[in-house]
PDB file of C-alpha atoms in Angstrom:
ATOM      1  CA  UNK A  15       0.000   0.000   0.000  1.00 94.00           C
ATOM      2  CA  UNK A  16       1.064   3.590  -0.576  1.00 97.00           C
ATOM      3  CA  UNK A  17       2.399   5.284   2.549  1.00 97.00           C
ATOM      4  CA  UNK A  18       1.646   8.986   2.931  1.00 98.00           C
ATOM      5  CA  UNK A  19       4.050  10.972   5.121  1.00 98.00           C
ATOM      6  CA  UNK A  20       3.210  14.479   6.304  1.00 98.00           C
ATOM      7  CA  UNK A  21       5.562  17.049   7.739  1.00 95.00           C
ATOM      8  CA  UNK A  22       5.910  18.708  10.071  1.00 97.00           C
ATOM      9  CA  UNK A  23       3.781  17.006  12.707  1.00 97.00           C
ATOM     10  CA  UNK A  24       3.039  20.392  14.259  1.00 98.00           C
ATOM     11  CA  UNK A  25       3.329  23.850  12.733  1.00 97.00           C
ATOM     12  CA  UNK A  26       3.184  26.930  14.948  1.00 96.00           C
ATOM     13  CA  UNK A  27       2.031  29.974  13.011  1.00 95.00           C
ATOM     14  CA  UNK A  28       0.813  33.459  13.926  1.00 95.00           C
ATOM     15  CA  UNK A  29      -2.550  34.652  12.580  1.00 95.00           C
ATOM     16  CA  UNK A  30      -2.096  36.404   9.239  1.00 95.00           C
ATOM     17  CA  UNK A  31       1.063  34.462   8.431  1.00 96.00           C
ATOM     18  CA  UNK A  32       1.524  31.922   5.659  1.00 97.00           C
ATOM     19  CA  UNK A  33       1.601  28.185   6.374  1.00 97.00           C
ATOM     20  CA  UNK A  34       3.048  25.480   4.140  1.00 98.00           C
ATOM     21  CA  UNK A  35       2.297  21.830   4.854  1.00 98.00           C
ATOM     22  CA  UNK A  36       4.057  18.952   3.113  1.00 98.00           C
ATOM     23  CA  UNK A  37       2.806  15.519   2.060  1.00 98.00           C
ATOM     24  CA  UNK A  38       4.992  12.859   0.476  1.00 98.00           C
ATOM     25  CA  UNK A  39       3.849   9.620  -1.172  1.00 98.00           C
ATOM     26  CA  UNK A  40       5.939   6.446  -1.086  1.00 98.00           C
ATOM     27  CA  UNK A  41       5.432   6.097  -4.850  1.00 98.00           C
ATOM     28  CA  UNK A  42       4.145   8.308  -7.605  1.00 98.00           C
ATOM     29  CA  UNK A  43       0.435   9.111  -7.395  1.00 98.00           C
ATOM     30  CA  UNK A  44       0.291  11.632 -10.264  1.00 98.00           C
ATOM     31  CA  UNK A  45      -2.125  14.327  -9.030  1.00 98.00           C
ATOM     32  CA  UNK A  46      -4.508  11.980  -7.232  1.00 98.00           C
ATOM     33  CA  UNK A  47      -4.217  13.693  -3.894  1.00 98.00           C
ATOM     34  CA  UNK A  48      -6.775  15.272  -1.593  1.00 98.00           C
ATOM     35  CA  UNK A  49      -6.401  17.490   1.471  1.00 98.00           C
ATOM     36  CA  UNK A  50      -8.792  17.597   4.430  1.00 98.00           C
ATOM     37  CA  UNK A  51      -9.191  19.853   7.448  1.00 98.00           C
ATOM     38  CA  UNK A  52     -10.330  18.459  10.783  1.00 98.00           C
ATOM     39  CA  UNK A  53     -11.312  20.491  13.832  1.00 98.00           C
ATOM     40  CA  UNK A  54     -11.728  18.979  17.317  1.00 96.00           C
ATOM     41  CA  UNK A  55     -14.876  16.890  17.616  1.00 96.00           C
ATOM     42  CA  UNK A  56     -15.685  17.181  13.913  1.00 98.00           C
ATOM     43  CA  UNK A  57     -15.329  14.973  10.874  1.00 98.00           C
ATOM     44  CA  UNK A  58     -12.697  15.812   8.273  1.00 98.00           C
ATOM     45  CA  UNK A  59     -13.786  18.306   5.609  1.00 98.00           C
ATOM     46  CA  UNK A  60     -12.603  18.128   2.011  1.00 98.00           C
ATOM     47  CA  UNK A  61     -10.473  21.131   1.032  1.00 98.00           C
ATOM     48  CA  UNK A  62      -8.576  20.178  -2.112  1.00 98.00           C
ATOM     49  CA  UNK A  63      -8.725  17.360  -4.660  1.00 98.00           C
ATOM     50  CA  UNK A  64      -6.710  16.661  -7.782  1.00 98.00           C
ATOM     51  CA  UNK A  65      -3.759  18.118  -5.844  1.00 98.00           C
ATOM     52  CA  UNK A  66      -4.825  21.700  -6.593  1.00 98.00           C
ATOM     53  CA  UNK A  67      -8.601  22.015  -7.122  1.00 98.00           C
ATOM     54  CA  UNK A  68     -10.475  23.645  -4.270  1.00 98.00           C
ATOM     55  CA  UNK A  69     -13.665  21.923  -3.160  1.00 97.00           C
ATOM     56  CA  UNK A  70     -16.945  23.814  -3.173  1.00 96.00           C
ATOM     57  CA  UNK A  71     -16.990  26.689  -0.722  1.00 96.00           C
ATOM     58  CA  UNK A  72     -13.308  26.562   0.171  1.00 98.00           C
ATOM     59  CA  UNK A  73     -11.771  30.057   0.302  1.00 97.00           C
ATOM     60  CA  UNK A  74      -8.956  30.981  -2.092  1.00 97.00           C
ATOM     61  CA  UNK A  75      -6.413  31.379   0.722  1.00 97.00           C
ATOM     62  CA  UNK A  76      -6.151  27.570   0.555  1.00 98.00           C
ATOM     63  CA  UNK A  77      -4.077  26.305  -2.343  1.00 98.00           C
ATOM     64  CA  UNK A  78      -2.535  22.979  -3.256  1.00 98.00           C
ATOM     65  CA  UNK A  79       0.379  22.112  -5.496  1.00 98.00           C
ATOM     66  CA  UNK A  80       2.585  19.226  -6.501  1.00 98.00           C
ATOM     67  CA  UNK A  81       2.522  15.989  -8.452  1.00 98.00           C
ATOM     68  CA  UNK A  82       4.209  12.625  -8.377  1.00 98.00           C
ATOM     69  CA  UNK A  83       5.379  12.139  -4.812  1.00 98.00           C
ATOM     70  CA  UNK A  84       5.676  15.674  -3.370  1.00 98.00           C
ATOM     71  CA  UNK A  85       2.711  17.866  -2.492  1.00 98.00           C
ATOM     72  CA  UNK A  86       2.134  21.083  -0.594  1.00 98.00           C
ATOM     73  CA  UNK A  87      -0.908  22.701   0.992  1.00 98.00           C
ATOM     74  CA  UNK A  88      -0.470  26.433   1.467  1.00 98.00           C
ATOM     75  CA  UNK A  89      -2.666  28.678   3.570  1.00 97.00           C
ATOM     76  CA  UNK A  90      -1.771  32.180   2.473  1.00 94.00           C
ATOM     77  CA  UNK A  91      -2.908  34.162   5.516  1.00 93.00           C
ATOM     78  CA  UNK A  92      -4.033  32.145   8.501  1.00 95.00           C
ATOM     79  CA  UNK A  93      -7.374  33.030  10.002  1.00 96.00           C
ATOM     80  CA  UNK A  94      -8.472  31.962  13.479  1.00 94.00           C
ATOM     81  CA  UNK A  95     -10.769  29.298  12.021  1.00 95.00           C
ATOM     82  CA  UNK A  96      -7.858  27.660  10.136  1.00 96.00           C
ATOM     83  CA  UNK A  97      -6.140  26.320  13.250  1.00 94.00           C
ATOM     84  CA  UNK A  98      -6.843  22.615  12.890  1.00 97.00           C
ATOM     85  CA  UNK A  99      -5.319  19.319  11.787  1.00 98.00           C
ATOM     86  CA  UNK A 100      -4.759  18.756   8.074  1.00 98.00           C
ATOM     87  CA  UNK A 101      -4.594  15.387   6.357  1.00 98.00           C
ATOM     88  CA  UNK A 102      -3.604  14.308   2.874  1.00 98.00           C
ATOM     89  CA  UNK A 103      -5.074  11.253   1.138  1.00 98.00           C
ATOM     90  CA  UNK A 104      -4.041   9.463  -2.042  1.00 98.00           C
ATOM     91  CA  UNK A 105      -6.562   7.976  -4.421  1.00 97.00           C
ATOM     92  CA  UNK A 106      -4.282   6.648  -7.117  1.00 97.00           C
ATOM     93  CA  UNK A 107      -4.253   3.152  -5.685  1.00 93.00           C
ATOM     94  CA  UNK A 108      -6.116   0.785  -3.348  1.00 91.00           C
ATOM     95  CA  UNK A 109      -6.493   0.974  -0.475  1.00 93.00           C
ATOM     96  CA  UNK A 110      -7.023   4.715  -0.149  1.00 95.00           C
ATOM     97  CA  UNK A 111      -4.478   5.862   2.434  1.00 97.00           C
ATOM     98  CA  UNK A 112      -4.110   8.958   4.572  1.00 98.00           C
ATOM     99  CA  UNK A 113      -1.176  10.795   6.057  1.00 98.00           C
ATOM    100  CA  UNK A 114      -0.839  11.035   9.819  1.00 97.00           C
ATOM    101  CA  UNK A 115      -1.736  14.713   9.853  1.00 98.00           C
ATOM    102  CA  UNK A 116      -0.173  18.111  10.506  1.00 98.00           C
ATOM    103  CA  UNK A 117      -1.517  20.160  13.379  1.00 98.00           C
ATOM    104  CA  UNK A 118      -1.502  23.903  12.713  1.00 97.00           C
ATOM    105  CA  UNK A 119      -1.474  25.706  16.035  1.00 96.00           C
ATOM    106  CA  UNK A 120      -1.402  29.299  17.124  1.00 91.00           C
ATOM    107  CA  UNK A 121       2.096  30.639  17.764  1.00 90.00           C
TER     108      UNK A 121
ATOM    109  CA  UNK B  11     -26.453  18.715  -0.916  1.00 91.00           C
ATOM    110  CA  UNK B  12     -25.785  15.201   0.361  1.00 97.00           C
ATOM    111  CA  UNK B  13     -26.072  14.635   4.086  1.00 98.00           C
ATOM    112  CA  UNK B  14     -25.161  11.500   6.020  1.00 98.00           C
ATOM    113  CA  UNK B  15     -26.668  10.582   9.387  1.00 98.00           C
ATOM    114  CA  UNK B  16     -24.957   7.857  11.378  1.00 98.00           C
ATOM    115  CA  UNK B  17     -26.486   5.645  14.042  1.00 97.00           C
ATOM    116  CA  UNK B  18     -25.470   2.659  16.108  1.00 94.00           C
ATOM    117  CA  UNK B  19     -24.203   1.604  19.527  1.00 93.00           C
ATOM    118  CA  UNK B  20     -21.158   3.185  21.092  1.00 93.00           C
ATOM    119  CA  UNK B  21     -20.118   0.169  23.150  1.00 97.00           C
ATOM    120  CA  UNK B  22     -19.436  -3.339  21.867  1.00 98.00           C
ATOM    121  CA  UNK B  23     -18.104  -6.327  23.791  1.00 97.00           C
ATOM    122  CA  UNK B  24     -14.954  -8.110  22.600  1.00 97.00           C
ATOM    123  CA  UNK B  25     -15.605 -10.972  20.139  1.00 97.00           C
ATOM    124  CA  UNK B  26     -19.025  -9.528  19.241  1.00 98.00           C
ATOM    125  CA  UNK B  27     -20.055  -7.646  16.101  1.00 98.00           C
ATOM    126  CA  UNK B  28     -20.020  -3.901  15.551  1.00 98.00           C
ATOM    127  CA  UNK B  29     -22.969  -2.625  13.492  1.00 98.00           C
ATOM    128  CA  UNK B  30     -23.435   0.932  12.277  1.00 98.00           C
ATOM    129  CA  UNK B  31     -25.847   2.522   9.826  1.00 98.00           C
ATOM    130  CA  UNK B  32     -25.506   5.588   7.630  1.00 98.00           C
ATOM    131  CA  UNK B  33     -28.726   7.187   6.329  1.00 98.00           C
ATOM    132  CA  UNK B  34     -28.440   9.196   3.129  1.00 98.00           C
ATOM    133  CA  UNK B  35     -30.347  12.349   2.194  1.00 98.00           C
ATOM    134  CA  UNK B  36     -29.857  14.302  -1.010  1.00 97.00           C
ATOM    135  CA  UNK B  37     -28.759  11.290  -3.061  1.00 97.00           C
ATOM    136  CA  UNK B  38     -29.608   7.630  -3.585  1.00 97.00           C
ATOM    137  CA  UNK B  39     -27.630   4.678  -2.317  1.00 98.00           C
ATOM    138  CA  UNK B  40     -28.414   3.136  -5.736  1.00 97.00           C
ATOM    139  CA  UNK B  41     -26.873   6.023  -7.650  1.00 97.00           C
ATOM    140  CA  UNK B  42     -24.790   4.858 -10.602  1.00 96.00           C
ATOM    141  CA  UNK B  43     -22.199   7.539  -9.915  1.00 96.00           C
ATOM    142  CA  UNK B  44     -21.725   7.463  -6.140  1.00 97.00           C
ATOM    143  CA  UNK B  45     -19.809   5.256  -3.736  1.00 98.00           C
ATOM    144  CA  UNK B  46     -20.477   4.836  -0.032  1.00 98.00           C
ATOM    145  CA  UNK B  47     -17.545   4.385   2.315  1.00 98.00           C
ATOM    146  CA  UNK B  48     -16.665   3.589   5.906  1.00 98.00           C
ATOM    147  CA  UNK B  49     -13.533   5.056   7.480  1.00 98.00           C
ATOM    148  CA  UNK B  50     -12.304   4.903  11.051  1.00 98.00           C
ATOM    149  CA  UNK B  51      -9.936   7.038  13.097  1.00 98.00           C
ATOM    150  CA  UNK B  52      -7.922   6.095  16.140  1.00 97.00           C
ATOM    151  CA  UNK B  53      -4.790   7.497  17.799  1.00 95.00           C
ATOM    152  CA  UNK B  54      -2.822   4.362  16.960  1.00 94.00           C
ATOM    153  CA  UNK B  55      -3.937   3.840  13.345  1.00 94.00           C
ATOM    154  CA  UNK B  56      -4.889   7.374  12.236  1.00 96.00           C
ATOM    155  CA  UNK B  57      -7.455   7.598   9.452  1.00 98.00           C
ATOM    156  CA  UNK B  58      -8.063   4.168   7.952  1.00 98.00           C
ATOM    157  CA  UNK B  59     -10.332   3.497   4.969  1.00 97.00           C
ATOM    158  CA  UNK B  60     -12.273   0.276   5.653  1.00 97.00           C
ATOM    159  CA  UNK B  61     -14.388  -0.317   2.584  1.00 97.00           C
ATOM    160  CA  UNK B  62     -17.158   0.795   0.289  1.00 98.00           C
ATOM    161  CA  UNK B  63     -20.278  -0.287  -1.546  1.00 98.00           C
ATOM    162  CA  UNK B  64     -21.508   1.067  -4.855  1.00 98.00           C
ATOM    163  CA  UNK B  65     -23.982   0.321  -7.626  1.00 98.00           C
ATOM    164  CA  UNK B  66     -23.025   0.107 -11.296  1.00 97.00           C
ATOM    165  CA  UNK B  67     -25.897  -1.932 -12.734  1.00 95.00           C
ATOM    166  CA  UNK B  68     -25.158  -4.375  -9.928  1.00 97.00           C
ATOM    167  CA  UNK B  69     -23.750  -4.053  -6.431  1.00 98.00           C
ATOM    168  CA  UNK B  70     -20.020  -4.088  -5.730  1.00 97.00           C
ATOM    169  CA  UNK B  71     -17.905  -3.980  -2.587  1.00 97.00           C
ATOM    170  CA  UNK B  72     -14.258  -3.200  -1.914  1.00 96.00           C
ATOM    171  CA  UNK B  73     -12.642  -3.862   1.457  1.00 97.00           C
ATOM    172  CA  UNK B  74      -9.327  -3.085   3.102  1.00 96.00           C
ATOM    173  CA  UNK B  75      -7.098  -6.134   3.433  1.00 95.00           C
ATOM    174  CA  UNK B  76      -6.664  -5.433   7.148  1.00 94.00           C
ATOM    175  CA  UNK B  77     -10.345  -6.159   7.866  1.00 96.00           C
ATOM    176  CA  UNK B  78     -11.409  -8.134   4.803  1.00 96.00           C
ATOM    177  CA  UNK B  79     -12.137 -11.365   6.690  1.00 96.00           C
ATOM    178  CA  UNK B  80     -14.359  -9.566   9.238  1.00 97.00           C
ATOM    179  CA  UNK B  81     -16.174  -6.790   7.397  1.00 98.00           C
ATOM    180  CA  UNK B  82     -19.428  -6.470   5.494  1.00 98.00           C
ATOM    181  CA  UNK B  83     -20.858  -3.263   3.994  1.00 98.00           C
ATOM    182  CA  UNK B  84     -24.394  -3.538   2.674  1.00 98.00           C
ATOM    183  CA  UNK B  85     -26.873  -1.176   1.034  1.00 98.00           C
ATOM    184  CA  UNK B  86     -30.500  -0.944   2.106  1.00 98.00           C
ATOM    185  CA  UNK B  87     -32.409   0.511  -0.825  1.00 97.00           C
ATOM    186  CA  UNK B  88     -35.755   0.529   0.987  1.00 97.00           C
ATOM    187  CA  UNK B  89     -34.377   2.938   3.612  1.00 98.00           C
ATOM    188  CA  UNK B  90     -31.775   4.673   1.415  1.00 98.00           C
ATOM    189  CA  UNK B  91     -28.923   3.819   3.743  1.00 98.00           C
ATOM    190  CA  UNK B  92     -25.898   1.571   4.039  1.00 98.00           C
ATOM    191  CA  UNK B  93     -24.428  -0.321   6.928  1.00 98.00           C
ATOM    192  CA  UNK B  94     -21.147  -1.536   8.358  1.00 98.00           C
ATOM    193  CA  UNK B  95     -20.742  -4.816  10.173  1.00 98.00           C
ATOM    194  CA  UNK B  96     -17.387  -5.715  11.685  1.00 98.00           C
ATOM    195  CA  UNK B  97     -17.201  -9.129  13.316  1.00 98.00           C
ATOM    196  CA  UNK B  98     -15.050 -10.531  16.092  1.00 98.00           C
ATOM    197  CA  UNK B  99     -14.028  -7.123  17.399  1.00 98.00           C
ATOM    198  CA  UNK B 100     -11.131  -6.561  19.779  1.00 97.00           C
ATOM    199  CA  UNK B 101     -10.076  -3.467  21.738  1.00 97.00           C
ATOM    200  CA  UNK B 102      -7.926  -2.527  18.705  1.00 97.00           C
ATOM    201  CA  UNK B 103     -11.182  -1.793  16.852  1.00 97.00           C
ATOM    202  CA  UNK B 104     -11.965   1.035  19.274  1.00 98.00           C
ATOM    203  CA  UNK B 105     -12.186   4.147  17.107  1.00 98.00           C
ATOM    204  CA  UNK B 106     -14.377   6.879  15.701  1.00 98.00           C
ATOM    205  CA  UNK B 107     -16.203   5.425  12.709  1.00 98.00           C
ATOM    206  CA  UNK B 108     -17.250   7.687   9.846  1.00 98.00           C
ATOM    207  CA  UNK B 109     -19.376   7.078   6.801  1.00 98.00           C
ATOM    208  CA  UNK B 110     -18.519   9.163   3.746  1.00 98.00           C
ATOM    209  CA  UNK B 111     -19.424   9.495   0.106  1.00 98.00           C
ATOM    210  CA  UNK B 112     -16.897   9.614  -2.712  1.00 97.00           C
ATOM    211  CA  UNK B 113     -15.460   7.479  -5.471  1.00 96.00           C
ATOM    212  CA  UNK B 114     -11.905   8.733  -5.057  1.00 96.00           C
ATOM    213  CA  UNK B 115     -11.694  11.361  -2.310  1.00 97.00           C
ATOM    214  CA  UNK B 116     -14.350  11.728   0.368  1.00 97.00           C
ATOM    215  CA  UNK B 117     -16.689  14.563  -0.539  1.00 95.00           C
ATOM    216  CA  UNK B 118     -19.088  14.452   2.393  1.00 97.00           C
ATOM    217  CA  UNK B 119     -18.657  12.833   5.791  1.00 98.00           C
ATOM    218  CA  UNK B 120     -21.032  11.802   8.529  1.00 98.00           C
ATOM    219  CA  UNK B 121     -20.455  13.245  11.984  1.00 98.00           C
ATOM    220  CA  UNK B 122     -18.826  10.091  13.287  1.00 98.00           C
ATOM    221  CA  UNK B 123     -19.680   7.488  15.927  1.00 98.00           C
ATOM    222  CA  UNK B 124     -17.301   6.727  18.757  1.00 98.00           C
ATOM    223  CA  UNK B 125     -17.203   2.965  19.249  1.00 98.00           C
ATOM    224  CA  UNK B 126     -15.495   1.465  22.273  1.00 98.00           C
ATOM    225  CA  UNK B 127     -14.757  -2.240  22.440  1.00 98.00           C
ATOM    226  CA  UNK B 128     -14.769  -3.249  26.070  1.00 96.00           C
ATOM    227  CA  UNK B 129     -16.314  -5.829  28.361  1.00 94.00           C
TER     228      UNK B 129
END
């Protein structure tokens, strides 16, 4: 199965600053990558699919990039509601696998 | 807008079966373009996709190898819902269980059900 590795585990950022989260696949997955946001006590919410396409209703400060094995989620200017855990998921192969998450916390 | 409503017990005894249901509104479980998934989340295993059911002129299932011998996901067309059954549970099956829709990525998620396996 494809192993998804996210870094860093925790990212401390001040509101208004830019955050860059990394996701690496153990083999090439083309652009078949999704990003999710999860807040405490809630289910994950789809942010990005196809590595760079924002899901419905997701604000433009969220952007995704990358292909192959290296991917990045960028939040251009962190708002208070963006402090959460972010997960990547590959859908190039079965089973669908997720990264272990990056927690974005207030600095 | 698809919505998913989960139901089922939060406590299951070891060696027994875990059963959860996910009711669908805004779409049909028999849709020829949708797939209906179960995913769980625990501190030790993270987010783990368990399996799915979908209809493409007939019903299909896909299951994760890790649970393949113990899992069953079934549609209920009369109630527009789908269910998860996981047999012979152990404490390692303690997790938050989510239903979700999506063929590739998970578009919409249920709120989750915390299931504890304990005697």
